[in-house]
Tab-separated table of C-alpha atoms and ligand atoms in Angstrom:
chain	number	residue	atom	x	y	z
A	1	MET	CA	153.462	-46.064	189.522
A	2	SER	CA	149.858	-47.278	189.699
A	3	LEU	CA	146.537	-47.456	191.479
A	4	LYS	CA	145.388	-50.605	192.984
A	5	THR	CA	142.186	-51.630	194.487
A	6	GLU	CA	142.443	-54.355	196.941
A	7	ASP	CA	140.216	-57.370	197.584
A	8	ASP	CA	138.529	-55.119	200.408
A	9	GLY	CA	137.631	-52.658	198.444
A	10	THR	CA	140.459	-50.140	199.505
A	11	VAL	CA	142.398	-48.282	196.969
A	12	TRP	CA	146.310	-47.783	197.108
A	13	MET	CA	148.871	-45.594	195.479
A	14	TYR	CA	151.928	-47.860	194.291
A	15	GLU	CA	155.257	-45.405	194.076
A	16	ARG	CA	158.207	-47.147	192.951
A	17	LEU	CA	161.199	-44.315	192.083
A	18	HIS	CA	164.074	-46.577	194.012
A	19	THR	CA	165.126	-49.843	192.672
A	20	GLY	CA	163.414	-52.775	194.311
A	21	TYR	CA	161.760	-50.512	196.994
A	22	GLY	CA	158.452	-48.707	197.070
A	23	THR	CA	155.785	-46.963	199.081
A	24	ILE	CA	152.251	-47.299	198.888
A	25	TYR	CA	149.752	-44.671	200.250
A	26	ARG	CA	146.069	-45.645	200.793
A	27	VAL	CA	144.392	-43.107	198.787
A	28	GLU	CA	140.666	-42.188	199.994
A	29	GLN	CA	139.605	-39.938	196.770
A	30	THR	CA	141.481	-39.514	193.565
A	31	LEU	CA	141.238	-35.966	192.772
A	32	PHE	CA	143.247	-35.603	189.909
A	33	ASP	CA	144.731	-37.796	186.928
A	34	SER	CA	145.790	-36.212	183.623
A	35	ASN	CA	148.610	-35.934	181.599
A	36	THR	CA	149.863	-32.824	181.255
A	37	PRO	CA	152.166	-31.441	178.441
A	38	HIS	CA	155.133	-32.735	180.149
A	39	GLN	CA	154.101	-35.222	182.976
A	40	ARG	CA	151.615	-37.366	184.635
A	41	LEU	CA	149.834	-35.348	187.388
A	42	VAL	CA	148.021	-37.498	190.175
A	43	VAL	CA	146.480	-36.161	193.345
A	44	GLY	CA	144.946	-38.075	195.559
A	45	SER	CA	143.889	-37.454	199.529
A	46	THR	CA	145.493	-40.115	201.311
A	47	VAL	CA	144.728	-41.308	204.911
A	48	ALA	CA	148.155	-40.800	205.895
A	49	PHE	CA	149.287	-37.531	204.264
A	50	GLY	CA	146.237	-35.672	203.263
A	51	ASN	CA	146.467	-34.545	199.747
A	52	VAL	CA	149.321	-36.163	197.842
A	53	VAL	CA	150.629	-34.891	194.217
A	54	TRP	CA	152.539	-37.469	192.078
A	55	LEU	CA	154.515	-36.407	189.205
A	56	ASP	CA	155.264	-39.012	186.669
A	57	GLY	CA	154.524	-41.381	189.710
A	58	VAL	CA	156.986	-39.975	192.395
A	59	THR	CA	155.534	-38.352	195.339
A	60	GLN	CA	156.432	-34.349	195.221
A	61	VAL	CA	154.739	-32.882	198.126
A	62	THR	CA	152.076	-33.875	200.847
A	63	GLU	CA	150.181	-31.555	202.867
A	64	ARG	CA	151.299	-33.413	205.953
A	65	ASP	CA	154.780	-33.379	205.685
A	66	GLU	CA	155.744	-30.453	203.134
A	67	PHE	CA	157.111	-28.385	206.319
A	68	CYS	CA	159.783	-30.470	206.337
A	69	TYR	CA	161.227	-29.898	203.164
A	70	HIS	CA	160.062	-26.424	202.438
A	71	GLU	CA	161.170	-24.930	205.680
A	72	MET	CA	164.753	-25.979	205.375
A	73	LEU	CA	165.265	-25.112	201.717
A	74	ALA	CA	163.926	-21.925	202.260
A	75	HIS	CA	164.766	-20.370	205.927
A	76	VAL	CA	168.242	-21.976	206.026
A	77	PRO	CA	169.763	-19.768	203.642
A	78	ILE	CA	168.131	-16.981	203.922
A	79	LEU	CA	168.728	-16.748	207.542
A	80	ALA	CA	172.297	-17.564	207.160
A	81	HIS	CA	172.807	-14.615	204.165
A	82	GLY	CA	170.883	-12.035	206.457
A	83	ALA	CA	170.197	-9.759	203.418
A	84	VAL	CA	168.050	-11.833	201.037
A	85	GLU	CA	165.996	-9.311	198.778
A	86	THR	CA	165.658	-11.424	195.512
A	87	VAL	CA	165.249	-14.698	194.974
A	88	LEU	CA	164.776	-17.231	191.902
A	89	ILE	CA	162.671	-20.398	192.420
A	90	VAL	CA	163.069	-23.043	189.560
A	91	GLY	CA	160.252	-25.524	189.821
A	92	GLY	CA	158.294	-25.292	192.680
A	93	GLY	CA	154.926	-26.047	191.326
A	94	ASP	CA	153.136	-26.329	194.571
A	95	GLY	CA	153.768	-23.169	195.883
A	96	GLY	CA	155.125	-24.453	199.207
A	97	MET	CA	158.613	-22.975	198.641
A	98	ALA	CA	157.133	-19.743	197.449
A	99	GLU	CA	155.219	-19.105	200.220
A	100	GLU	CA	157.928	-20.073	202.847
A	101	VAL	CA	160.487	-17.590	200.849
A	102	LEU	CA	157.738	-14.607	200.843
A	103	LYS	CA	157.396	-15.154	205.062
A	104	HIS	CA	160.830	-12.980	204.812
A	105	LYS	CA	159.897	-9.595	204.850
A	106	GLY	CA	163.377	-8.527	202.899
A	107	VAL	CA	162.685	-10.267	199.909
A	108	LYS	CA	161.367	-7.717	197.718
A	109	ARG	CA	161.419	-10.113	194.439
A	110	LEU	CA	160.448	-13.928	193.762
A	111	VAL	CA	160.431	-14.963	190.512
A	112	MET	CA	159.330	-18.546	190.006
A	113	VAL	CA	160.190	-20.705	186.822
A	114	GLU	CA	157.936	-23.794	186.343
A	115	ILE	CA	157.775	-25.387	183.184
A	116	ASP	CA	154.006	-27.060	183.858
A	117	PRO	CA	151.143	-24.527	184.035
A	118	GLY	CA	148.983	-27.552	185.165
A	119	VAL	CA	150.878	-27.881	188.290
A	120	ILE	CA	150.051	-23.865	188.895
A	121	ASP	CA	146.693	-24.321	188.219
A	122	PHE	CA	146.507	-27.230	190.093
A	123	ALA	CA	148.068	-26.376	193.347
A	124	LYS	CA	145.877	-23.109	193.389
A	125	GLU	CA	142.987	-25.295	193.205
A	126	HIS	CA	143.908	-28.262	195.622
A	127	LEU	CA	146.986	-27.109	197.547
A	128	ALA	CA	145.913	-24.109	198.951
A	129	SER	CA	146.720	-25.166	202.372
A	130	ILE	CA	150.324	-25.233	201.419
A	131	ASN	CA	150.849	-22.522	199.145
A	132	LYS	CA	148.303	-20.096	201.214
A	133	GLY	CA	147.905	-18.056	198.205
A	134	CYS	CA	151.248	-17.291	197.983
A	135	PHE	CA	150.895	-16.613	193.988
A	136	ASP	CA	148.562	-13.229	194.521
A	137	ASP	CA	151.549	-11.800	196.748
A	138	THR	CA	152.955	-8.654	194.737
A	139	ARG	CA	156.483	-9.603	194.936
A	140	PHE	CA	155.614	-13.111	193.530
A	141	GLU	CA	156.674	-13.521	189.176
A	142	LEU	CA	155.263	-16.308	187.839
A	143	VAL	CA	157.460	-17.145	184.580
A	144	ILE	CA	156.160	-20.639	182.587
A	145	ALA	CA	159.357	-22.135	181.035
A	146	ASP	CA	162.008	-24.960	180.870
A	147	GLY	CA	164.592	-23.495	183.825
A	148	LYS	CA	167.084	-24.428	181.892
A	149	ASP	CA	166.444	-22.378	179.179
A	150	PHE	CA	165.108	-19.276	181.536
A	151	ALA	CA	168.734	-19.932	183.178
A	152	ALA	CA	170.519	-19.727	180.017
A	153	THR	CA	169.221	-16.401	179.056
A	154	CYS	CA	167.923	-14.458	182.357
A	155	LYS	CA	170.187	-11.102	182.431
A	156	ASP	CA	168.691	-10.633	185.989
A	157	THR	CA	170.864	-11.120	188.928
A	158	PHE	CA	169.638	-12.761	192.432
A	159	ASP	CA	170.922	-13.038	195.705
A	160	PHE	CA	169.366	-16.711	196.705
A	161	ILE	CA	168.456	-19.460	193.947
A	162	ILE	CA	166.668	-22.389	194.763
A	163	VAL	CA	166.213	-25.520	192.402
A	164	ASP	CA	163.005	-27.437	193.541
A	165	SER	CA	162.728	-29.402	191.158
A	166	THR	CA	161.560	-33.435	190.498
A	167	ASP	CA	164.257	-35.796	190.307
A	168	PRO	CA	166.530	-35.859	187.511
A	169	VAL	CA	164.221	-38.107	185.229
A	170	GLY	CA	162.063	-36.537	182.863
A	171	PRO	CA	161.764	-32.782	182.537
A	172	GLY	CA	163.831	-32.122	185.548
A	173	GLU	CA	166.972	-34.298	184.042
A	174	VAL	CA	168.092	-30.720	182.879
A	175	LEU	CA	168.352	-29.339	186.273
A	176	PHE	CA	171.074	-31.618	187.233
A	177	THR	CA	173.666	-30.539	184.449
A	178	ARG	CA	177.109	-28.503	185.032
A	179	SER	CA	175.959	-26.061	182.298
A	180	PHE	CA	172.657	-25.351	184.286
A	181	TYR	CA	174.717	-24.947	187.491
A	182	SER	CA	176.670	-22.584	185.505
A	183	ASP	CA	174.083	-20.608	184.500
A	184	CYS	CA	172.702	-20.190	188.179
A	185	LYS	CA	176.435	-19.261	189.487
A	186	ARG	CA	176.411	-16.544	186.879
A	187	MET	CA	172.640	-15.249	187.858
A	188	LEU	CA	174.036	-15.211	191.604
A	189	ASN	CA	175.138	-12.219	193.292
A	190	GLU	CA	178.314	-11.798	195.222
A	191	GLY	CA	177.862	-13.818	198.724
A	192	GLY	CA	174.590	-15.605	197.099
A	193	VAL	CA	173.541	-18.973	197.832
A	194	LEU	CA	172.245	-21.956	195.229
A	195	VAL	CA	170.868	-24.698	197.053
A	196	THR	CA	169.160	-27.621	195.750
A	197	GLN	CA	166.528	-30.665	195.766
A	198	ASN	CA	168.949	-33.641	195.698
A	199	GLY	CA	167.294	-36.606	196.908
A	200	VAL	CA	167.171	-39.647	199.490
A	201	THR	CA	171.105	-40.260	199.499
A	202	TRP	CA	170.314	-43.933	200.970
A	203	PHE	CA	169.297	-44.353	197.611
A	204	GLN	CA	170.429	-41.906	195.477
A	205	PRO	CA	174.136	-41.402	196.271
A	206	ASP	CA	175.146	-40.324	192.614
A	207	GLU	CA	172.510	-37.914	192.404
A	208	LEU	CA	174.719	-35.767	195.073
A	209	HIS	CA	178.110	-36.766	194.397
A	210	ASN	CA	177.168	-35.256	190.800
A	211	THR	CA	175.846	-32.038	192.102
A	212	VAL	CA	178.576	-31.831	194.354
A	213	TYR	CA	181.243	-32.431	191.621
A	214	ASN	CA	179.419	-29.746	189.554
A	215	PHE	CA	179.126	-27.029	192.536
A	216	ALA	CA	183.002	-27.824	193.480
A	217	GLY	CA	184.101	-26.525	189.971
A	218	LEU	CA	182.000	-23.408	190.508
A	219	PHE	CA	181.757	-22.440	193.979
A	220	ALA	CA	184.373	-22.107	197.164
A	221	ASP	CA	182.337	-24.133	198.975
A	222	ALA	CA	180.151	-27.008	197.556
A	223	GLY	CA	178.281	-29.278	199.880
A	224	CYS	CA	175.074	-30.100	201.281
A	225	TYR	CA	173.178	-29.863	204.345
A	226	VAL	CA	170.334	-32.368	205.210
A	227	THR	CA	166.576	-32.532	206.575
A	228	VAL	CA	164.206	-35.660	207.042
A	229	VAL	CA	160.588	-35.989	204.794
A	230	PRO	CA	158.815	-38.756	206.088
A	231	THR	CA	157.237	-39.365	202.524
A	232	TYR	CA	160.915	-39.377	200.986
A	233	SER	CA	161.404	-42.305	202.420
A	234	GLY	CA	165.223	-43.937	203.257
A	235	GLY	CA	166.533	-41.484	205.669
A	236	PHE	CA	168.331	-37.938	205.164
A	237	MET	CA	167.148	-35.857	202.376
A	238	ALA	CA	170.620	-33.904	200.977
A	239	LEU	CA	169.877	-30.097	200.073
A	240	GLY	CA	172.612	-29.134	197.686
A	241	TRP	CA	174.662	-25.904	199.212
A	242	GLY	CA	176.582	-24.033	196.680
A	243	THR	CA	178.537	-20.354	197.674
A	244	ASP	CA	181.295	-18.534	197.533
A	245	ASP	CA	181.082	-17.297	201.207
A	246	ALA	CA	182.242	-20.096	203.163
A	247	GLY	CA	181.227	-18.350	206.164
A	248	LEU	CA	177.627	-19.016	205.823
A	249	ARG	CA	177.374	-22.482	207.082
A	250	ASP	CA	179.172	-21.599	210.229
A	251	VAL	CA	176.812	-18.138	210.860
A	252	PRO	CA	176.714	-18.198	215.090
A	253	LEU	CA	173.824	-19.490	216.664
A	254	GLY	CA	172.916	-16.197	218.279
A	255	THR	CA	172.910	-14.395	214.901
A	256	LEU	CA	170.935	-17.283	213.444
A	257	GLN	CA	168.444	-16.592	216.434
A	258	GLN	CA	168.064	-13.066	216.177
A	259	ARG	CA	167.222	-13.101	212.303
A	260	TYR	CA	164.631	-16.044	212.989
A	261	GLU	CA	162.784	-14.048	215.554
A	262	ALA	CA	163.255	-10.857	213.569
A	263	ALA	CA	161.644	-12.761	210.287
A	264	GLY	CA	158.881	-14.272	213.117
A	265	LEU	CA	159.394	-17.792	211.936
A	266	GLN	CA	158.361	-19.269	215.436
A	267	ASP	CA	155.335	-20.862	213.841
A	268	CYS	CA	157.818	-23.006	211.812
A	269	ARG	CA	157.608	-26.842	212.558
A	270	TYR	CA	160.690	-28.536	211.593
A	271	TYR	CA	163.124	-25.165	211.148
A	272	THR	CA	164.628	-23.934	214.501
A	273	PRO	CA	168.363	-22.052	214.347
A	274	GLU	CA	169.697	-24.865	216.622
A	275	VAL	CA	168.439	-27.437	213.788
A	276	GLN	CA	170.389	-25.221	210.943
A	277	LYS	CA	173.637	-25.499	212.552
A	278	ALA	CA	172.890	-29.392	213.204
A	279	ALA	CA	171.839	-29.982	209.604
A	280	PHE	CA	175.472	-29.538	208.000
A	281	ALA	CA	176.702	-32.015	210.448
A	282	LEU	CA	176.368	-34.904	208.254
A	283	PRO	CA	176.348	-38.823	208.826
A	284	ARG	CA	179.827	-40.211	207.853
A	285	PHE	CA	178.356	-42.054	204.402
A	286	ILE	CA	176.999	-38.589	203.425
A	287	GLY	CA	179.990	-36.598	204.489
A	288	GLU	CA	182.267	-39.364	202.441
A	289	ILE	CA	180.335	-38.637	199.184
A	290	VAL	CA	180.526	-34.768	199.833
A	291	GLU	CA	184.187	-35.005	199.973
A	292	THR	CA	185.463	-37.291	197.362
A	293	ALA	CA	182.784	-35.492	195.023
A	294	ASN	CA	184.983	-32.406	195.994
A	295	ARG	CA	188.362	-34.232	196.262
A	296	GLN	CA	187.700	-35.487	192.450
A	297	ALA	CA	186.412	-31.889	191.442
A	298	ARG	CA	189.995	-30.267	192.611
A	299	ASP	CA	191.951	-32.980	191.100
A	300	LYS	CA	190.497	-32.392	187.575
A	301	ALA	CA	191.082	-28.803	187.917
B	401	SAM	N1	159.490	-31.286	196.736
B	401	SAM	C1	159.661	-31.898	195.127
B	401	SAM	C2	160.935	-32.938	195.311
B	401	SAM	O1	161.703	-32.865	196.365
B	401	SAM	O2	161.017	-33.625	193.762
B	401	SAM	C3	159.749	-31.130	194.308
B	401	SAM	C4	158.246	-30.494	194.053
B	401	SAM	S1	157.840	-29.485	192.917
B	401	SAM	C5	155.981	-29.734	192.706
B	401	SAM	C6	158.701	-29.939	191.376
B	401	SAM	C7	158.432	-28.867	189.955
B	401	SAM	O3	159.527	-29.033	189.081
B	401	SAM	C8	157.155	-29.384	189.384
B	401	SAM	O4	155.966	-28.618	189.362
B	401	SAM	C9	157.910	-29.938	188.148
B	401	SAM	O5	156.803	-29.261	186.872
B	401	SAM	C10	159.001	-28.633	187.948
B	401	SAM	N2	160.124	-29.143	187.115
B	401	SAM	C11	160.230	-30.392	186.381
B	401	SAM	N3	161.317	-29.836	185.634
B	401	SAM	C12	161.403	-28.421	185.596
B	401	SAM	C13	162.258	-27.827	184.360
B	401	SAM	N4	163.180	-28.038	183.797
B	401	SAM	N5	162.135	-26.536	184.541
B	401	SAM	C14	161.274	-25.656	185.158
B	401	SAM	N6	160.383	-26.863	186.617
B	401	SAM	C15	160.552	-27.833	186.142
């Protein structure tokens, strides 16, 4: 990642997560640029997406399109399950995921395990439009730790676990392993759901294959659903889905609609019950990755 000043004096942030392909943002003001003990944290106010957070050069969250990601990762599993009371978020430092989860009055306890307190501190000061003060909710518990270490030793259980991590490079790498997923399965209550940030499949097919392959060895239903986040460029983003209740992906539209209205989610700007149903209808090139990973896991079993 690099900040460059063009001849005309404009400043641009260059992101190069993917091989041979990048994204550039016109930056109006660099709000923060420092190394935390875990990663380089840069935040800039940009012309096109408002405040943007980059960790180790990779776009994490933007003020303008964060809802496309947080709404789909939080509400799809909660409305499918119908009775989520306890939630674990691994990662999620910007607070956007926690804010969406805490919209559900049925959630009694939300634990968020974040490795980098610097992200939290920054989010409280500069990303209030995303987290809306969720860190002060009495149901919210923050644990500063490596999510892998937490999962390996946690004795609590949860109805729903979200891995809202960075990509499998740097500190996030350990959150894409079989042993971590196995620890998450151990922490899940019966009928619970594990969902994961699994990258943009066009550029990161192996990331999705790896997660589904490992999920298939742990869950009756191992797959993904999709969303589109403009700044995670390259088309559909895969959200890993693991549960032993195979019916959760097929909850009738009418039931989702009732739960959606009871939860008061009409202010969502991406999520609708119809979008939930559609999100599991995968483009063939993504469906084939899911089918192959499940087949290979079955053949190995
Ligand atoms: N929406 C983003 C995406 O799709 O890539 C994720 C955003 S969130 C900021 C990612 C968070 O994961 C960061 O705050 C980072 O510090 C945290 N993180 C990375 N590795 C971690 C680990 N091993 N344990 C806990 N948190 C971790």
